[in-house]
């Protein structure tokens, strides 16, 4: 039966598509695949021979992007020309951290070979300005947003002077490995870090010990401050979720963003603070609305490997992703993220009388990788088994001692300071 010229408002047609599954077949054939779910993938750039660990847009020139890979190579991409205009072999071992200063003149890189190197961004030279050989490994490096000093994170957090290129202050030291460090976008003396012992620490450069410290159930891989609300930050965790916190009430999770089925490796937030993107080892990029829990956009490609880093472009119109296959991919930023109320009023949903839950299941089934769907179904079965286990325990224990409500799981936060 063909419905190309059928009027959607006819009662007979509505009666047919209200049958189980028929409305979804119609959406799959025509409307959603062409109009409502366009392909956001734009371009894939291939130059690196190994995994891309870092993506760094230029803060001044909007069409320039720096990338660092596991083979120690730095590439400069010009997006409007769609090519790599400059590359250099910066390190002999995998590059862990790359940062650029606020005016875009200097680039600093650190690697597993314990070398810290300073480069000029607009000079086509393969010789660094300054080199420092450290005794310990450095995993991350971060420039201050407005001053001429930077931080390095490894076994300790060190403050470095850019002109003398020597450490001038030790903020923190412990026998743990720090995986991420970020400056607050407004208060530049405040920074946040995550460590391998599952801890998240809030530091003040004017003090020598962490201001606040708490532990998550699993390790945090990346942290991003909110540019619209500088007192909020979001954590990418190994349990495949994103958690938003407020430093004024740090022992409480304000919002949890779900959807991934494997550890989240990288996150970034738009300048307006409305959109949050996350890249995971499940080979998908998810675009979250920071104000709601509704997740309407899933970016994935059939040939894309595990995602290690994601970022917005400088103008905020593109989404950049780097994966283990060495490709830099460009995606369209969604025009708007529709929440559940707007989506229920959508024309196709209103005319075909299809529920929102069926619509969400259709989009996930058609555009998610098969591995992700299998893991998602497996997790659903585990949750169902846990509910059965609770119901059987309820027959033995006292009444009202077990809650059967399917509440969202929140991490256990152990506040230390």
Short mmCIF file of N, CA, C and O in Angstrom, two decimals, residues 15 37 44 60 69 76-77 88 96 111 115 133 138 161 186 217 318-319 335 344 361 363 416-417:
data_model
loop_
_atom_site.label_atom_id
_atom_site.label_comp_id
_atom_site.label_asym_id
_atom_site.label_seq_id
_atom_site.Cartn_x
_atom_site.Cartn_y
_atom_site.Cartn_z
N UNK A 15 -6.93 5.95 11.15
CA UNK A 15 -7.26 4.65 11.74
C UNK A 15 -6.22 3.62 11.38
O UNK A 15 -5.86 2.76 12.20
N UNK A 37 14.82 14.56 10.25
CA UNK A 37 16.09 14.03 10.73
C UNK A 37 17.15 14.13 9.63
O UNK A 37 17.57 13.14 9.07
N UNK A 44 35.03 14.98 6.70
CA UNK A 44 36.01 14.23 7.48
C UNK A 44 37.39 14.53 6.91
O UNK A 44 37.64 14.38 5.71
N UNK A 60 41.03 33.67 18.38
CA UNK A 60 40.84 34.92 17.63
C UNK A 60 40.41 34.65 16.20
O UNK A 60 39.40 35.19 15.73
N UNK A 69 47.89 14.63 18.43
CA UNK A 69 47.62 13.21 18.26
C UNK A 69 48.53 12.37 19.15
O UNK A 69 49.44 12.88 19.82
N UNK A 76 47.72 22.11 12.12
CA UNK A 76 46.92 23.32 12.03
C UNK A 76 45.99 23.20 10.83
O UNK A 76 46.45 23.05 9.70
N UNK A 77 44.68 23.25 11.09
CA UNK A 77 43.67 23.07 10.06
C UNK A 77 43.00 24.42 9.75
O UNK A 77 42.70 25.19 10.66
N UNK A 88 53.71 19.67 12.49
CA UNK A 88 55.06 19.55 13.03
C UNK A 88 55.10 18.37 13.99
O UNK A 88 54.10 18.03 14.64
N UNK A 96 49.66 14.59 25.48
CA UNK A 96 48.55 14.54 26.42
C UNK A 96 47.82 15.86 26.55
O UNK A 96 46.61 15.88 26.78
N UNK A 111 53.82 16.11 26.91
CA UNK A 111 53.75 14.75 26.40
C UNK A 111 54.25 13.78 27.46
O UNK A 111 54.71 14.16 28.53
N UNK A 115 58.52 16.35 28.35
CA UNK A 115 58.97 17.61 27.77
C UNK A 115 57.81 18.59 27.69
O UNK A 115 56.68 18.22 27.32
N UNK A 133 62.61 20.21 30.32
CA UNK A 133 62.63 18.78 30.60
C UNK A 133 62.29 18.57 32.07
O UNK A 133 63.02 19.00 32.96
N UNK A 138 53.75 14.94 32.80
CA UNK A 138 52.71 15.97 32.84
C UNK A 138 51.58 15.53 31.91
O UNK A 138 51.80 15.29 30.72
N UNK A 161 55.53 30.58 35.00
CA UNK A 161 55.64 31.90 34.39
C UNK A 161 55.98 31.73 32.92
O UNK A 161 56.91 31.00 32.57
N UNK A 186 35.44 33.27 34.82
CA UNK A 186 35.26 34.61 35.38
C UNK A 186 36.26 34.88 36.50
O UNK A 186 37.00 35.86 36.46
N UNK A 217 31.66 7.90 42.49
CA UNK A 217 31.74 6.44 42.49
C UNK A 217 32.76 5.93 41.47
O UNK A 217 33.38 4.90 41.68
N UNK A 318 29.82 24.98 14.37
CA UNK A 318 30.22 23.63 14.00
C UNK A 318 30.58 22.85 15.25
O UNK A 318 30.97 23.42 16.28
N UNK A 319 30.48 21.53 15.13
CA UNK A 319 30.93 20.60 16.17
C UNK A 319 32.09 19.80 15.61
O UNK A 319 31.97 19.21 14.53
N UNK A 335 20.03 23.38 14.82
CA UNK A 335 19.46 24.73 14.84
C UNK A 335 18.82 25.03 16.18
O UNK A 335 18.91 26.12 16.71
N UNK A 344 6.01 17.22 21.16
CA UNK A 344 4.66 16.69 21.15
C UNK A 344 3.74 17.51 20.25
O UNK A 344 2.76 16.99 19.72
N UNK A 361 12.04 6.01 20.48
CA UNK A 361 12.55 4.67 20.18
C UNK A 361 12.88 4.52 18.70
O UNK A 361 13.84 3.86 18.34
N UNK A 363 13.91 6.99 16.60
CA UNK A 363 15.15 7.70 16.28
C UNK A 363 16.37 6.94 16.78
O UNK A 363 17.39 6.88 16.09
N UNK A 416 34.71 15.55 51.46
CA UNK A 416 35.84 15.49 52.38
C UNK A 416 36.14 16.83 53.03
O UNK A 416 36.50 16.91 54.20
N UNK A 417 36.03 17.90 52.27
CA UNK A 417 36.37 19.23 52.81
C UNK A 417 35.15 20.12 52.71
O UNK A 417 34.51 20.17 51.69
#
